[in-house]
């Protein structure tokens, strides 16, 4: 199983390669796009974070592609905004042509109509989690639309993934493994990521809230407050799927994704190294039980896993 790694700093390329990264993905920032379409118009899901999440310009991608290819690894570009109007779509198509000229290996997109131009330019078309591919019918539809790889939504269980792969085995499949879980569903989220107010989920976690119950409903109010506090501070605080590496590899998931174009690159490096260790351990194990006893756990499991609340695939261990 390959490890897909966020790329946002060229000086970390060699350390990430040494840690075990197999593939890279990144976005780019464009002042021209912002001037033409406005500051709230996304090129990718993290455009409003500007250069923090998208350090490099489109012009930089050519040289970065050359360096990544020199290491024998592929590079994918995110063009995965929830949608584009007609003028934006025309500009995105121009970006795709340029990326093809640079030799980029693939484009991650939530727009099925972009699969054909991506493939015509010699790149893989990768269906983003924004597509919300939650069943075999949708997987088959996106395959027929031209998608070469499907990224499973965060909310799917491993059994649901297995069912889809068995029914529609042709595309490559990718699943989330580390960092930055989501309280909701990417495909159904119409909120902006970034900007002066941050994401909706960020506001719900850190904003001021008051939890009320009915008068005389002490037990109900206590449970409500407990659930409220748990949801704000424990659910997907870190998001980890290390326990699922063995099962994901067995059911046909070819790539595991580490999230974090906005994150501390040293933490990304740590997660890549940990994932590489566990991928190698999984290869030597004869059963999932053996893997669960042999794997390297993430940090302090009590704080990190939160009893499965901060777990991508709680069905494995919890």
XYZ file of C-alpha atoms in Angstrom:
318
model
C 0.000 0.000 0.000
C 1.439 3.363 -1.089
C 1.680 6.379 1.207
C 0.307 9.603 -0.322
C 1.886 12.608 1.355
C 1.039 16.334 1.399
C 3.725 18.519 -0.151
C 4.085 22.164 0.806
C 7.810 22.781 1.294
C 10.527 21.734 -1.149
C 13.144 21.482 1.601
C 11.186 18.556 3.097
C 11.219 16.500 -0.099
C 14.302 14.440 0.766
C 13.321 13.869 4.428
C 9.846 12.727 3.329
C 11.360 10.349 0.807
C 13.630 8.920 3.487
C 10.644 8.538 5.828
C 8.814 6.437 3.243
C 6.574 8.706 1.132
C 5.530 6.999 -2.113
C 3.410 9.734 -3.722
C 2.925 13.472 -3.262
C 0.020 15.883 -3.679
C -0.120 19.669 -3.496
C -2.141 22.721 -4.486
C -1.033 26.025 -5.912
C -1.970 29.660 -5.318
C -2.725 32.233 -8.014
C -2.997 35.989 -7.563
C -4.374 36.159 -11.101
C -7.241 33.841 -10.121
C -8.019 35.940 -7.044
C -8.034 39.169 -9.054
C -10.250 37.686 -11.718
C -12.753 35.745 -9.612
C -12.492 37.277 -6.131
C -10.948 36.225 -2.844
C -13.738 33.771 -1.956
C -13.419 31.729 -5.138
C -11.588 28.430 -4.680
C -9.038 26.799 -6.951
C -8.893 23.965 -4.442
C -10.459 23.258 -1.076
C -7.807 25.290 0.780
C -7.497 28.354 -1.452
C -8.689 30.747 1.258
C -5.690 29.770 3.360
C -3.632 31.354 0.569
C 0.103 30.624 0.586
C -0.119 28.892 3.971
C -1.709 25.820 2.374
C -0.575 26.536 -1.212
C 2.966 27.833 -0.901
C 3.798 27.608 -4.598
C 2.441 29.103 -7.821
C 1.420 27.232 -10.947
C 4.754 28.190 -12.492
C 6.589 26.550 -9.571
C 4.819 23.247 -10.185
C 6.955 22.516 -13.253
C 10.229 22.523 -11.298
C 8.676 20.675 -8.357
C 7.408 17.984 -10.755
C 10.917 17.612 -12.147
C 12.410 17.116 -8.685
C 9.713 14.677 -7.569
C 10.123 12.676 -10.784
C 13.900 12.645 -10.325
C 13.191 10.757 -7.086
C 11.021 8.308 -9.016
C 7.743 9.418 -7.413
C 4.459 10.788 -8.835
C 2.963 14.205 -8.101
C -0.757 15.000 -8.029
C -2.359 18.451 -8.014
C -5.570 19.407 -6.182
C -8.251 21.153 -8.242
C -10.963 19.985 -5.872
C -13.194 22.960 -5.088
C -16.855 21.962 -4.569
C -17.716 23.550 -7.936
C -16.764 26.111 -10.575
C -18.937 28.430 -12.649
C -18.435 28.459 -16.425
C -15.667 31.082 -16.549
C -13.803 29.432 -13.675
C -14.163 26.047 -15.361
C -12.597 27.458 -18.513
C -9.629 28.725 -16.476
C -9.311 25.400 -14.662
C -9.160 23.655 -18.048
C -6.270 25.947 -19.003
C -4.525 25.011 -15.755
C -4.994 21.339 -16.626
C -3.306 21.827 -20.007
C -0.366 23.511 -18.314
C -0.093 20.763 -15.700
C -0.051 18.191 -18.482
C 2.800 20.062 -20.165
C 4.711 20.010 -16.876
C 4.340 16.222 -16.725
C 2.201 16.167 -13.577
C 0.932 12.640 -12.943
C -2.649 13.326 -11.952
C -5.292 15.823 -10.874
C -7.608 15.414 -7.876
C -11.007 16.876 -8.724
C -14.618 16.840 -7.583
C -15.928 17.696 -11.060
C -16.701 14.637 -13.236
C -16.651 16.720 -16.428
C -12.955 17.384 -15.846
C -11.997 13.710 -16.090
C -11.867 13.772 -19.897
C -9.598 16.843 -20.271
C -7.335 15.560 -17.481
C -6.880 12.232 -19.261
C -6.415 13.889 -22.657
C -3.460 15.739 -21.134
C -1.875 12.434 -20.098
C -2.721 12.542 -16.393
C -4.754 10.392 -14.033
C -8.188 11.718 -13.148
C -8.728 11.210 -9.421
C -12.187 11.526 -7.879
C -11.903 13.675 -4.760
C -13.701 12.960 -1.514
C -15.863 15.924 -2.599
C -17.569 13.471 -4.977
C -19.103 11.608 -2.034
C -18.688 8.135 -3.536
C -20.461 6.133 -0.840
C -21.754 3.125 -2.765
C -21.023 0.898 -5.753
C -23.452 2.682 -8.080
C -21.636 5.978 -7.583
C -18.247 4.276 -7.942
C -19.350 2.767 -11.258
C -20.725 6.126 -12.434
C -17.473 7.943 -11.712
C -15.475 5.115 -13.280
C -17.569 5.435 -16.418
C -17.067 9.212 -16.321
C -13.341 8.541 -16.662
C -11.966 8.565 -13.120
C -8.846 6.427 -12.754
C -8.742 6.572 -8.961
C -11.464 7.017 -6.359
C -10.815 8.558 -2.948
C -13.181 7.071 -0.402
C -15.047 9.543 1.843
C -13.846 9.706 5.432
C -17.111 8.396 6.844
C -17.060 4.969 5.154
C -16.286 1.838 7.133
C -13.812 -0.722 5.849
C -16.684 -3.155 5.186
C -18.394 -0.555 2.996
C -15.143 0.038 1.131
C -14.717 -3.695 0.573
C -18.242 -3.996 -0.818
C -17.591 -1.182 -3.302
C -14.228 -2.583 -4.403
C -15.738 -6.018 -4.944
C -18.513 -4.563 -7.101
C -16.369 -2.046 -9.024
C -12.767 -3.321 -9.005
C -11.430 -1.380 -12.003
C -10.372 2.008 -10.542
C -7.579 2.463 -8.057
C -8.812 3.177 -4.533
C -7.457 5.513 -1.888
C -8.465 5.925 1.754
C -7.701 8.464 4.473
C -5.274 7.315 7.127
C -3.857 10.189 9.173
C -4.723 13.677 10.412
C -7.535 16.181 10.040
C -10.722 14.202 10.258
C -14.065 15.842 9.519
C -17.119 16.129 11.737
C -19.371 16.225 8.701
C -19.147 15.089 5.075
C -16.872 16.875 2.625
C -19.210 16.192 -0.265
C -22.144 17.840 1.514
C -20.222 20.709 3.096
C -21.013 24.053 1.499
C -18.913 26.020 3.980
C -15.695 27.785 3.072
C -12.363 26.537 4.396
C -10.325 29.433 5.706
C -10.780 33.172 5.436
C -11.280 35.527 8.341
C -13.814 33.250 10.068
C -12.146 29.882 9.472
C -14.132 26.771 8.652
C -17.573 26.070 10.115
C -16.221 23.061 12.018
C -13.414 25.205 13.479
C -15.969 27.691 14.798
C -18.043 24.938 16.373
C -14.997 23.503 18.139
C -13.498 26.741 19.438
C -16.394 29.203 19.480
C -18.312 30.126 22.632
C -21.353 27.937 23.179
C -23.977 27.415 25.869
C -25.702 24.075 26.341
C -29.255 24.197 27.770
C -31.662 21.530 28.969
C -35.285 21.689 30.044
C -36.033 22.680 33.673
C -36.210 19.574 35.839
C -34.430 17.406 33.255
C -31.195 16.897 35.173
C -30.176 13.511 33.720
C -31.038 14.549 30.178
C -29.192 17.844 30.533
C -26.107 16.085 31.892
C -26.073 13.643 28.958
C -26.604 16.496 26.530
C -23.710 18.485 27.948
C -21.481 15.418 27.931
C -22.309 14.640 24.302
C -21.799 18.276 23.362
C -18.388 18.430 25.015
C -17.333 15.089 23.515
C -18.305 16.155 20.018
C -16.466 19.465 20.304
C -13.227 18.268 21.843
C -12.727 14.547 21.174
C -14.385 13.491 17.923
C -11.745 13.417 15.160
C -9.438 15.693 17.105
C -6.436 14.009 15.502
C -7.927 11.343 13.196
C -5.824 8.225 12.814
C -6.286 4.951 10.946
C -3.064 3.076 11.747
C -4.981 0.093 13.130
C -6.673 -0.366 9.747
C -3.528 -0.662 7.602
C -3.628 -4.455 7.478
C -7.325 -4.622 6.559
C -7.135 -1.795 4.022
C -4.291 -3.538 2.226
C -6.189 -6.830 2.243
C -9.430 -5.440 0.787
C -7.723 -3.724 -2.149
C -7.083 -0.136 -1.071
C -3.889 0.715 -2.930
C -3.084 4.081 -1.364
C -3.400 5.569 2.115
C -3.612 9.334 2.410
C -1.974 11.536 5.004
C -3.734 14.891 5.212
C -2.046 18.142 6.141
C -1.045 20.778 3.591
C -1.664 23.265 6.420
C 0.114 21.288 9.108
C 3.529 21.331 10.743
C 5.844 19.567 8.255
C 7.722 17.869 11.098
C 4.465 16.277 12.242
C 3.804 15.131 8.673
C 7.281 13.632 8.595
C 6.577 11.784 11.846
C 3.297 10.378 10.515
C 4.863 9.233 7.246
C 7.605 7.395 9.130
C 5.077 5.765 11.475
C 2.869 4.721 8.569
C 5.834 3.234 6.709
C 6.763 1.153 9.753
C 3.245 -0.195 10.086
C 2.886 -0.903 6.363
C 6.041 -3.008 6.580
C 4.782 -4.748 9.731
C 1.462 -5.521 8.020
C 3.302 -7.220 5.143
C 4.872 -9.669 7.595
C 1.662 -10.504 9.489
C -0.531 -13.492 8.699
C -3.691 -12.085 10.274
C -5.263 -8.849 11.416
C -5.007 -9.953 15.042
C -1.283 -10.493 14.643
C -0.955 -7.047 13.109
C -2.915 -5.349 15.912
C -0.575 -6.885 18.485
C 2.553 -6.080 16.442
C 1.869 -2.569 15.117
C 3.398 0.636 16.446
C 0.752 2.744 18.155
C 0.401 6.484 17.632
C 1.635 8.571 20.534
C -0.349 8.084 23.748
C -3.376 5.974 22.701
C -5.502 7.239 25.587
C -5.120 10.845 24.467
C -4.747 10.205 20.753
C -7.446 7.607 20.118
C -10.018 8.809 22.655
C -11.678 5.402 22.787
C -12.192 5.376 19.034
C -13.656 8.883 18.817
C -10.570 10.198 17.046
C -10.312 7.134 14.820
C -11.040 6.920 11.095
C -11.955 3.235 11.392
C -13.135 2.555 14.966
C -14.571 -0.815 13.932
C -11.048 -2.278 13.777
C -9.990 -1.921 17.418
C -12.881 -0.277 19.217
